[in-house]
Amino acid sequence: MDLDSPLPSAVSDEDAGDTPIPPGRATCHAGCGRPSRVCLCPHLPPSPLHTSTTVVVLHHPHALHRNPLSTLPLLVRCLANLHLLPGRRLRPSSTPILPPPSPNPVLLLFPSPAASDLASWCRSTPPSARANPILLLVDGTWQQAKEMHAASLPFLSSFAVPVSLPIDSVVDGDSMFESELVVKKEPHKGCMSTTEAVARALRLLEPEGRGVEIEETMVRVLRAMVAFQAEHLQHRAMKPRVKMRKKKDIKREEEMKKNAGLV
């Protein structure tokens, strides 16, 4: 695994691992780095898995520090052939891996209008032409990911093949209480975390049936993380969010009251 910048501890932030750990709380320092009572070590592979696919993740600079539900720390402990690149866009100087010196295909996994279904691409591409691929993803909030994708296209469009996993943009996405793999509420049906997207893609890309085993291993880790987080939220008193009102709505109400002689 190649980290182009130091990776913060994989400790997640709240009781499920998603807030900074206060002094005195038992922590799994030798393994996953999470609080001991939500340790994921029993679910992690004994050592990072080796894949013929090179996974490259451009992650927003705030993805690890400000996103408490980032799954990148899990990805680091699951895959050996992984490269993390911090930044808001990819350019020729970002990494020597891109563009590749060899004819290995570069697959840009992102749900864009130009993207082909990854499964269809695998079926239509001869094995020799899709051997040892580079799988490229962007990681951040959905808005950040869209901006990072758009900013990177001038560099990537000359050699990367846009692909995607199935997404239904008409149907709302699940929450962690509706799916055992959803870390947070997703905008559309089929949207998923970076770790799950990589697992689903490797199932299709890895040769000789190894993809199924790799996917199952990664999904098992993610399922355990979501279970910890869901259990924590079920026992946590949630304060109702104050609904923000638009100025035009407030102005319209004031005018209605005025017309009614109430002001």
Backbone as numpy.savetxt, mean C-alpha at the origin, in Angstrom:
# Nx Ny Nz CAx CAy CAz Cx Cy Cz
17.29 -7.15 -0.08 16.44 -5.95 -0.08 17.32 -4.72 -0.08
16.93 -3.75 -0.86 17.69 -2.51 -0.98 16.83 -1.36 -0.49
17.31 -0.66 0.52 16.59 0.50 1.03 17.38 1.74 0.66
16.78 2.61 -0.13 17.47 3.82 -0.55 17.45 4.90 0.52
16.74 4.65 1.61 16.79 5.52 2.78 16.51 4.66 3.99
16.99 5.06 5.18 16.74 4.24 6.36 15.26 4.06 6.59
14.86 2.85 6.84 13.45 2.55 7.10 13.19 2.69 8.59
12.21 3.52 8.97 11.87 3.62 10.39 11.43 2.27 10.91
11.43 2.14 12.22 11.01 0.90 12.84 9.66 0.48 12.32
9.46 -0.82 12.23 8.19 -1.33 11.74 7.11 -1.26 12.80
7.40 -0.63 13.90 6.40 -0.50 14.95 5.23 0.29 14.41
4.02 -0.25 14.49 2.85 0.51 14.10 2.43 1.36 15.28
1.50 2.27 15.03 1.39 3.37 15.97 0.46 3.19 17.14
-0.70 2.68 17.02 -1.56 2.63 18.18 -1.41 1.27 18.84
-2.35 0.88 19.70 -2.21 -0.37 20.42 -2.06 -1.53 19.47
-2.54 -1.38 18.26 -2.31 -2.39 17.25 -1.01 -2.09 16.58
-0.23 -1.18 17.12 1.03 -0.80 16.58 0.95 0.48 15.80
0.16 1.47 16.20 0.00 2.62 15.36 0.23 3.96 16.05
0.80 4.01 17.23 1.23 5.26 17.84 2.59 5.03 18.45
3.39 6.11 18.61 4.71 5.91 19.19 4.62 5.16 20.51
5.54 4.23 20.71 5.49 3.38 21.89 6.04 4.15 23.10
5.26 4.34 24.15 5.74 5.06 25.32 6.77 4.24 26.07
7.65 4.91 26.82 8.67 4.18 27.57 8.03 3.16 28.50
8.63 2.00 28.57 8.15 0.97 29.48 7.26 -0.06 28.84
6.73 0.21 27.64 5.89 -0.77 26.97 6.77 -1.83 26.34
6.44 -3.09 26.59 7.23 -4.20 26.05 7.15 -4.21 24.54
8.31 -4.30 23.90 8.38 -4.25 22.45 9.18 -5.42 21.92
8.78 -5.92 20.76 9.50 -7.01 20.10 10.66 -6.41 19.32
11.79 -6.19 19.98 12.92 -5.55 19.33 13.64 -6.49 18.37
13.61 -7.78 18.61 14.38 -8.71 17.80 13.65 -9.15 16.53
12.37 -8.80 16.40 11.63 -9.26 15.25 10.91 -8.16 14.53
9.57 -8.09 14.72 8.75 -7.17 13.94 8.82 -5.74 14.43
9.30 -5.52 15.67 9.41 -4.16 16.20 8.12 -3.59 16.73
7.06 -4.39 16.78 5.77 -3.93 17.28 5.66 -4.18 18.77
4.67 -3.57 19.45 4.42 -3.89 20.85 4.24 -5.40 21.01
4.75 -5.94 22.10 4.78 -7.40 22.27 3.40 -8.02 22.20
2.38 -7.34 22.73 1.07 -7.95 22.75 0.38 -7.96 21.39
0.96 -7.28 20.41 0.44 -7.36 19.03 1.58 -7.76 18.09
2.48 -8.59 18.61 3.64 -9.04 17.84 3.19 -9.87 16.63
3.79 -9.60 15.49 3.45 -10.32 14.27 4.47 -11.38 13.90
5.48 -11.56 14.71 6.54 -12.52 14.38 6.02 -13.93 14.10
5.02 -14.44 14.84 4.53 -15.79 14.52 3.93 -15.90 13.13
3.55 -14.76 12.54 2.90 -14.76 11.24 3.87 -14.43 10.11
5.05 -13.92 10.44 6.03 -13.55 9.42 6.79 -14.77 8.92
7.28 -14.74 7.67 8.12 -15.83 7.21 9.43 -15.83 8.00
10.08 -17.00 8.19 11.34 -17.06 8.96 12.40 -16.11 8.42
12.41 -15.90 7.11 13.32 -14.95 6.48 12.60 -14.37 5.26
13.00 -13.19 4.80 12.33 -12.60 3.64 12.34 -13.55 2.44
11.24 -13.58 1.74 11.07 -14.50 0.62 11.83 -14.01 -0.61
12.45 -14.92 -1.32 13.16 -14.59 -2.55 12.21 -14.76 -3.74
12.21 -13.78 -4.61 11.32 -13.80 -5.77 12.13 -13.49 -7.03
11.64 -14.00 -8.16 12.25 -13.65 -9.44 11.83 -12.25 -9.85
10.73 -11.77 -9.27 10.24 -10.42 -9.54 10.94 -9.42 -8.63
11.45 -8.36 -9.20 12.01 -7.26 -8.41 10.90 -6.26 -8.12
10.65 -6.02 -6.85 9.58 -5.09 -6.45 10.20 -3.75 -6.09
9.74 -2.70 -6.74 10.22 -1.34 -6.49 9.03 -0.50 -6.05
9.16 0.14 -4.89 8.06 0.96 -4.36 8.54 2.40 -4.17
7.95 3.30 -4.94 8.16 4.72 -4.70 7.18 5.14 -3.63
7.68 5.47 -2.44 6.77 5.84 -1.36 6.92 7.31 -1.02
5.78 7.92 -0.75 5.75 9.34 -0.38 6.62 9.53 0.87
7.36 10.64 0.96 8.21 10.87 2.14 7.48 10.77 3.47
6.17 11.03 3.47 5.40 10.97 4.72 4.76 9.61 4.94
4.92 8.67 4.00 4.18 7.40 4.08 4.50 6.61 5.33
5.75 6.65 5.77 6.14 5.87 6.93 6.05 6.66 8.23
6.26 7.97 8.15 6.29 8.78 9.37 4.90 9.25 9.79
4.04 9.52 8.81 2.75 10.13 9.14 1.56 9.23 8.83
1.81 8.11 8.18 0.72 7.18 7.91 0.80 6.02 8.88
-0.01 6.03 9.92 0.10 5.00 10.96 -0.27 3.61 10.49
-0.98 3.50 9.36 -1.41 2.20 8.88 -0.64 1.74 7.65
0.53 2.31 7.45 1.35 1.89 6.31 1.73 0.42 6.46
1.63 -0.32 5.36 2.01 -1.74 5.38 3.42 -1.96 4.84
4.13 -0.89 4.54 5.50 -1.04 4.02 6.42 -1.80 4.98
6.36 -1.55 6.30 7.22 -2.32 7.20 6.99 -3.83 7.10
5.75 -4.24 6.86 5.47 -5.67 6.67 6.08 -6.16 5.37
6.00 -5.33 4.34 6.55 -5.71 3.05 8.05 -5.94 3.14
8.71 -5.09 3.92 10.16 -5.22 4.10 10.53 -6.57 4.71
9.71 -7.04 5.63 10.00 -8.30 6.32 9.50 -9.53 5.58
8.80 -9.29 4.47 8.28 -10.41 3.69 9.10 -10.69 2.43
9.70 -9.65 1.84 10.35 -9.83 0.55 11.83 -9.44 0.59
12.66 -10.26 -0.04 14.10 -9.98 -0.12 14.43 -9.08 -1.31
13.77 -9.32 -2.42 14.08 -8.58 -3.66 13.20 -7.34 -3.74
13.42 -6.42 -2.79 12.58 -5.23 -2.64 13.44 -3.98 -2.58
12.98 -2.94 -3.26 13.68 -1.65 -3.25 12.68 -0.57 -2.89
12.96 0.18 -1.83 12.10 1.29 -1.42 12.75 2.61 -1.80
12.00 3.44 -2.50 12.52 4.73 -2.96 11.65 5.85 -2.39
12.18 6.68 -1.49 11.39 7.79 -0.99 11.37 8.93 -2.00
10.23 9.55 -2.17 10.14 10.67 -3.10 8.74 10.89 -3.60
8.58 11.96 -4.37 7.26 12.28 -4.92 7.15 11.97 -6.41
8.26 11.61 -7.03 8.21 11.20 -8.44 9.49 10.45 -8.78
9.41 9.67 -9.83 10.57 8.94 -10.33 11.18 9.71 -11.49
12.49 9.74 -11.50 13.23 10.40 -12.56 14.46 9.56 -12.88
15.19 9.85 -13.94 16.34 9.01 -14.31 17.37 8.83 -13.20
17.49 9.82 -12.31 18.49 9.73 -11.25 17.98 9.04 -9.99
16.72 8.58 -9.99 16.14 8.01 -8.78 16.80 6.70 -8.38
17.08 5.84 -9.36 17.65 4.52 -9.07 18.27 3.96 -10.34
19.40 3.23 -10.22 20.00 2.61 -11.41 19.19 1.44 -11.95
18.21 1.00 -11.20 17.38 -0.13 -11.65 16.50 0.26 -12.82
16.11 1.54 -12.88 15.19 2.02 -13.91 15.85 3.09 -14.78
15.73 2.95 -16.10 15.20 1.78 -16.80 16.18 0.62 -16.72
15.70 -0.61 -16.83 16.59 -1.76 -16.67 17.55 -1.90 -17.85
18.80 -2.30 -17.60 19.76 -2.49 -18.69 19.41 -3.70 -19.54
18.69 -4.66 -18.97 18.30 -5.86 -19.70 16.86 -5.71 -20.20
16.39 -6.62 -21.04 15.03 -6.50 -21.57 13.92 -6.91 -20.59
14.24 -7.02 -19.31 13.21 -7.39 -18.34 12.05 -6.40 -18.39
10.83 -6.89 -18.42 9.69 -5.97 -18.47 9.52 -5.20 -17.16
9.14 -3.94 -17.27 8.82 -3.11 -16.11 7.31 -2.90 -16.10
6.66 -3.34 -15.05 5.21 -3.26 -14.93 4.85 -2.20 -13.91
4.16 -1.17 -14.34 3.71 -0.10 -13.45 2.31 -0.45 -12.97
2.21 -0.89 -11.72 0.93 -1.34 -11.17 0.19 -0.15 -10.56
-0.80 0.33 -11.31 -1.58 1.48 -10.84 -2.89 1.49 -11.63
-4.03 1.74 -10.95 -5.33 1.71 -11.65 -5.59 2.96 -12.48
-4.99 3.02 -13.64 -5.17 4.16 -14.55 -5.99 3.72 -15.76
-6.59 4.66 -16.50 -7.37 4.30 -17.69 -6.55 3.55 -18.73
-5.24 3.81 -18.78 -4.39 3.18 -19.79 -3.90 1.80 -19.38
-4.17 1.39 -18.14 -3.62 0.14 -17.62 -4.39 -1.07 -18.12
-3.63 -2.12 -18.44 -4.21 -3.41 -18.80 -4.35 -4.27 -17.56
-5.31 -5.18 -17.59 -5.46 -6.12 -16.49 -4.22 -7.00 -16.40
-3.64 -7.10 -15.23 -2.38 -7.83 -15.08 -2.53 -9.30 -15.46
-3.63 -9.91 -15.08 -3.84 -11.31 -15.43 -3.90 -11.49 -16.94
-4.56 -10.56 -17.63 -4.64 -10.64 -19.09 -3.27 -10.46 -19.72
-2.48 -9.54 -19.16 -1.12 -9.33 -19.68 -0.29 -10.60 -19.54
-0.41 -11.26 -18.40 0.35 -12.49 -18.18 -0.05 -13.59 -19.17
-1.35 -13.68 -19.44 -1.82 -14.72 -20.36 -1.40 -14.45 -21.79
-1.33 -13.18 -22.17 -1.01 -12.84 -23.56 0.48 -12.67 -23.82
1.30 -12.69 -22.79 2.73 -12.49 -22.95 3.47 -13.81 -22.80
4.31 -14.18 -23.75 5.06 -15.45 -23.65 5.93 -15.47 -22.38
6.10 -16.63 -21.79 6.91 -16.73 -20.56 8.30 -16.10 -20.69
8.93 -16.26 -21.83 10.27 -15.71 -22.01 10.27 -14.19 -21.99
9.15 -13.58 -22.40 9.06 -12.12 -22.46 8.63 -11.51 -21.13
8.21 -12.32 -20.19 7.83 -11.79 -18.88 8.65 -12.37 -17.74
9.81 -12.94 -18.08 10.69 -13.50 -17.05 11.40 -12.39 -16.27
11.57 -12.62 -14.99 12.29 -11.68 -14.11 11.80 -10.23 -14.27
10.53 -10.00 -14.09 10.00 -8.65 -14.29 10.34 -7.72 -13.12
10.17 -6.44 -13.37 10.26 -5.42 -12.33 8.85 -4.91 -12.09
8.38 -5.04 -10.87 7.03 -4.58 -10.50 7.18 -3.25 -9.76
6.60 -2.22 -10.32 6.75 -0.86 -9.78 5.42 -0.38 -9.24
5.44 0.14 -7.99 4.24 0.67 -7.35 4.55 2.02 -6.73
3.49 2.81 -6.50 3.62 4.05 -5.72 2.82 3.87 -4.44
3.32 4.41 -3.34 2.69 4.22 -2.03 2.51 5.56 -1.35
1.30 5.78 -0.85 0.95 6.99 -0.13 -0.56 6.99 0.04
-1.14 8.12 0.42 -2.60 8.21 0.38 -3.01 8.13 -1.09
-4.31 7.89 -1.33 -4.73 7.78 -2.73 -4.48 9.07 -3.49
-4.67 10.21 -2.86 -4.41 11.48 -3.53 -2.92 11.63 -3.81
-2.08 11.29 -2.84 -0.64 11.36 -3.06 -0.21 10.41 -4.17
-0.77 9.20 -4.16 -0.40 8.21 -5.17 -0.75 8.69 -6.57
-1.92 9.32 -6.72 -2.31 9.85 -8.03 -1.32 10.92 -8.50
-0.93 11.80 -7.59 0.01 12.86 -7.95 1.39 12.29 -8.27
1.84 11.31 -7.50 3.14 10.69 -7.74 3.15 9.93 -9.07
2.05 9.26 -9.36 1.93 8.53 -10.63 2.01 9.50 -11.81
1.23 10.58 -11.73 1.21 11.56 -12.82 2.58 12.22 -13.00
3.24 12.53 -11.88 4.54 13.20 -11.95 5.63 12.28 -12.50
5.46 10.97 -12.34 6.48 10.01 -12.79 6.30 9.55 -14.22
5.11 9.77 -14.78 4.82 9.27 -16.13 5.77 9.80 -17.21
6.19 11.08 -17.17 7.11 11.52 -18.22 8.38 10.67 -18.32
8.83 10.13 -17.20 10.01 9.26 -17.19 9.64 7.82 -17.51
8.54 7.33 -16.94 8.20 5.91 -17.04 7.53 5.52 -18.35
6.87 6.46 -18.99 6.03 6.11 -20.15 6.82 5.52 -21.30
8.12 5.76 -21.34 8.91 5.26 -22.47 9.28 3.79 -22.34
9.16 3.21 -21.14 9.57 1.81 -20.99 8.66 0.98 -20.09
7.82 1.59 -19.27 6.98 0.84 -18.33 5.65 0.45 -18.98
5.18 -0.75 -18.64 3.88 -1.24 -19.12 2.85 -0.99 -18.02
1.84 -0.16 -18.26 0.84 0.09 -17.22 -0.10 -1.10 -17.06
-0.21 -1.60 -15.85 -1.08 -2.73 -15.54 -1.84 -2.41 -14.26
-2.89 -3.17 -14.01 -3.68 -2.95 -12.79 -4.35 -4.24 -12.38
-4.83 -4.27 -11.15 -5.68 -5.33 -10.65 -7.12 -4.85 -10.73
-8.09 -5.74 -10.77 -9.48 -5.33 -10.96 -9.97 -4.38 -9.87
-10.59 -3.26 -10.29 -11.18 -2.28 -9.37 -12.53 -1.85 -9.93
-13.51 -1.76 -9.05 -14.84 -1.28 -9.45 -15.01 0.13 -8.89
-14.85 1.13 -9.76 -14.89 2.52 -9.31 -16.29 3.00 -8.98
-17.31 2.18 -9.28 -18.70 2.57 -9.01 -19.11 2.18 -7.59
-18.50 1.13 -7.05 -18.88 0.60 -5.74 -17.90 1.08 -4.68
-18.42 1.51 -3.53 -17.58 1.95 -2.43 -16.73 0.79 -1.91
-15.55 1.13 -1.41 -14.65 0.12 -0.89 -15.05 -0.36 0.49
-14.47 -1.48 0.90 -14.75 -2.05 2.22 -13.95 -1.34 3.30
-14.36 -1.57 4.55 -13.60 -1.14 5.72 -13.03 -2.39 6.37
-12.21 -2.21 7.41 -11.61 -3.36 8.07 -12.64 -4.23 8.78
-13.83 -3.68 9.02 -14.88 -4.47 9.66 -15.67 -5.27 8.64
-15.41 -5.02 7.36 -16.10 -5.74 6.30 -15.17 -6.69 5.55
-13.88 -6.55 5.76 -12.90 -7.41 5.10 -11.74 -7.64 6.03
-11.22 -8.85 6.04 -10.11 -9.19 6.94 -8.76 -8.75 6.39
-8.75 -8.11 5.22 -7.50 -7.66 4.63 -7.44 -6.15 4.42
-8.51 -5.44 4.72 -8.55 -3.99 4.50 -8.04 -3.28 5.75
-6.96 -2.52 5.59 -6.34 -1.83 6.71 -7.15 -0.59 7.09
-7.68 0.11 6.10 -8.49 1.30 6.33 -9.56 1.37 5.24
-10.52 2.24 5.42 -11.60 2.38 4.45 -11.03 2.76 3.09
-11.39 1.97 2.07 -10.88 2.21 0.73 -11.91 2.97 -0.09
-11.45 3.78 -1.08 -12.38 4.60 -1.85 -13.28 3.80 -2.79
-12.78 2.69 -3.35 -13.56 1.92 -4.29 -13.36 0.43 -4.05
-14.31 -0.35 -4.50 -14.23 -1.80 -4.40 -13.02 -2.30 -5.20
-12.17 -3.08 -4.55 -10.98 -3.60 -5.22 -9.72 -2.86 -4.86
-9.85 -1.64 -4.29 -8.67 -0.93 -3.82 -8.08 -1.69 -2.63
-6.78 -1.66 -2.50 -6.14 -2.46 -1.46 -4.84 -1.81 -1.03
-4.28 -2.31 0.07 -3.02 -1.80 0.58 -1.89 -2.20 -0.37
-0.75 -1.54 -0.21 0.41 -1.86 -1.05 0.85 -3.30 -0.89
0.86 -3.79 0.35 1.29 -5.16 0.59 0.34 -6.16 -0.07
-0.96 -5.94 0.03 -1.89 -6.86 -0.62 -1.74 -6.79 -2.13
-1.56 -5.59 -2.69 -1.40 -5.46 -4.14 -0.17 -6.22 -4.62
0.92 -6.12 -3.88 2.13 -6.86 -4.25 1.89 -8.36 -4.18
1.21 -8.81 -3.12 0.92 -10.24 -2.97 0.08 -10.76 -4.13
-0.97 -10.01 -4.50 -1.83 -10.43 -5.60 -1.06 -10.46 -6.92
-0.19 -9.48 -7.12 0.58 -9.42 -8.36 1.60 -10.56 -8.44
2.26 -10.85 -7.32 3.27 -11.92 -7.33 2.63 -13.28 -7.58
1.40 -13.45 -7.17 0.69 -14.70 -7.47 0.66 -14.95 -8.97
0.52 -13.89 -9.75 0.44 -14.01 -11.21 1.81 -14.03 -11.87
2.78 -13.34 -11.27 4.07 -13.15 -11.94 5.11 -14.22 -11.64
5.05 -14.80 -10.45 6.08 -15.77 -10.08 5.90 -17.09 -10.83
6.99 -17.68 -11.33 6.89 -18.90 -12.13 6.72 -20.16 -11.28
6.35 -21.24 -11.95 6.30 -22.58 -11.37 5.37 -22.66 -10.15
4.33 -21.86 -10.15 3.34 -21.94 -9.08 3.79 -21.38 -7.74
4.98 -20.80 -7.66 5.45 -20.25 -6.38 4.64 -19.04 -5.96
3.98 -18.39 -6.91 3.23 -17.20 -6.58 2.12 -17.44 -5.58
1.48 -18.60 -5.66 0.39 -18.91 -4.73 0.92 -18.99 -3.31
2.04 -19.66 -3.13 2.63 -19.79 -1.79 3.08 -18.44 -1.24
3.68 -17.62 -2.10 4.14 -16.30 -1.67 2.95 -15.43 -1.29
1.90 -15.47 -2.10 0.70 -14.69 -1.80 0.10 -15.10 -0.47
-0.03 -16.38 -0.23 -0.62 -16.87 1.01 0.19 -16.43 2.22
1.52 -16.46 2.10 2.37 -16.04 3.21 2.18 -14.57 3.53
2.16 -13.73 2.50 2.02 -12.29 2.71 0.62 -11.93 3.21
-0.39 -12.60 2.68 -1.76 -12.33 3.11 -1.96 -12.73 4.57
-1.32 -13.80 4.99 -1.42 -14.23 6.39 -0.91 -13.14 7.33
0.19 -12.50 6.98 0.74 -11.43 7.80 -0.22 -10.24 7.84
-0.73 -9.87 6.68 -1.63 -8.73 6.60 -2.93 -8.99 7.35
-3.43 -10.22 7.26 -4.67 -10.58 7.96 -4.48 -10.44 9.48
-3.32 -10.83 9.97 -3.05 -10.72 11.41 -2.98 -9.25 11.84
-2.36 -8.41 11.03 -2.27 -6.98 11.36 -3.65 -6.35 11.41
-4.50 -6.66 10.43 -5.85 -6.09 10.39 -6.67 -6.58 11.57
-6.50 -7.84 11.96 -7.24 -8.38 13.11 -6.87 -7.64 14.39
-5.58 -7.37 14.59 -5.14 -6.61 15.76 -5.77 -5.22 15.76
-5.73 -4.56 14.60 -6.23 -3.19 14.50 -7.74 -3.15 14.73
-8.47 -4.10 14.14 -9.92 -4.12 14.29 -10.31 -4.37 15.75
-9.61 -5.28 16.41 -9.89 -5.56 17.82 -9.65 -4.33 18.68
-8.58 -3.61 18.36 -8.27 -2.39 19.12 -9.37 -1.35 18.96
-9.84 -1.15 17.73 -10.84 -0.12 17.49 -12.20 -0.49 18.09
-12.50 -1.77 18.19 -13.76 -2.19 18.77 -13.85 -1.87 20.26
-12.68 -1.77 20.92 -12.67 -1.48 22.36 -12.25 -0.04 22.65
-12.21 0.76 21.63 -11.77 2.14 21.79 -12.96 3.08 21.66
-13.08 3.98 22.62 -14.17 4.97 22.56 -13.86 5.98 21.47
-14.69 6.00 20.46 -14.46 6.88 19.32 -15.26 8.17 19.50
-14.60 9.30 19.39 -15.27 10.58 19.45 -15.90 10.88 18.10
-17.14 11.34 18.09 -17.77 11.66 16.80 -17.06 12.81 16.12
-16.87 12.67 14.82 -16.20 13.72 14.06 -17.17 14.88 13.83
-16.66 16.08 13.97 -17.47 17.25 13.72 -17.60 17.44 12.21
-18.81 17.49 11.74 -19.03 17.64 10.31 -18.73 19.07 9.89
-17.81 19.22 8.94 -17.45 20.54 8.45 -18.54 21.05 7.52
-18.93 22.28 7.71 -19.97 22.88 6.88 -19.37 23.88 5.93
-19.85 23.87 4.69 -19.33 24.79 3.69 -19.91 26.18 3.93
-19.11 27.18 3.58 -19.53 28.56 3.79 -20.81 28.88 3.03
-20.92 28.32 1.83 -22.12 28.63 1.04 -23.38 28.05 1.68
-23.23 26.90 2.38 -24.38 26.32 3.06 -24.79 27.17 4.26
-23.78 27.66 4.99 -24.06 28.53 6.14 -24.73 29.81 5.68
-24.22 30.38 4.58 -24.78 31.62 4.05 -26.21 31.40 3.58
-26.48 30.24 2.96 -27.83 29.95 2.49 -28.80 29.84 3.66
-28.38 29.22 4.77 -29.24 29.10 5.94 -29.52 30.46 6.55
-28.49 31.32 6.59 -28.69 32.66 7.15 -29.68 33.46 6.32
-29.59 33.30 4.99 -30.51 34.03 4.11 -31.94 33.52 4.28
-32.08 32.19 4.46 -33.41 31.62 4.67 -34.03 32.13 5.96
-33.22 32.21 7.02 -33.73 32.73 8.30 -34.10 34.19 8.19
-33.28 34.93 7.44 -33.54 36.35 7.26 -34.84 36.58 6.51
-35.03 35.78 5.46 -36.27 35.90 4.67 -37.49 35.51 5.47
-37.26 34.61 6.44 -38.38 34.16 7.27 -38.64 35.12 8.43
-37.81 36.16 8.52 -38.00 37.15 9.58 -37.46 36.71 10.91
-36.52 35.73 10.88 -35.97 35.24 12.14 -34.68 35.94 12.51
-34.12 36.74 11.65 -32.87 37.44 11.94 -33.14 38.94 11.86
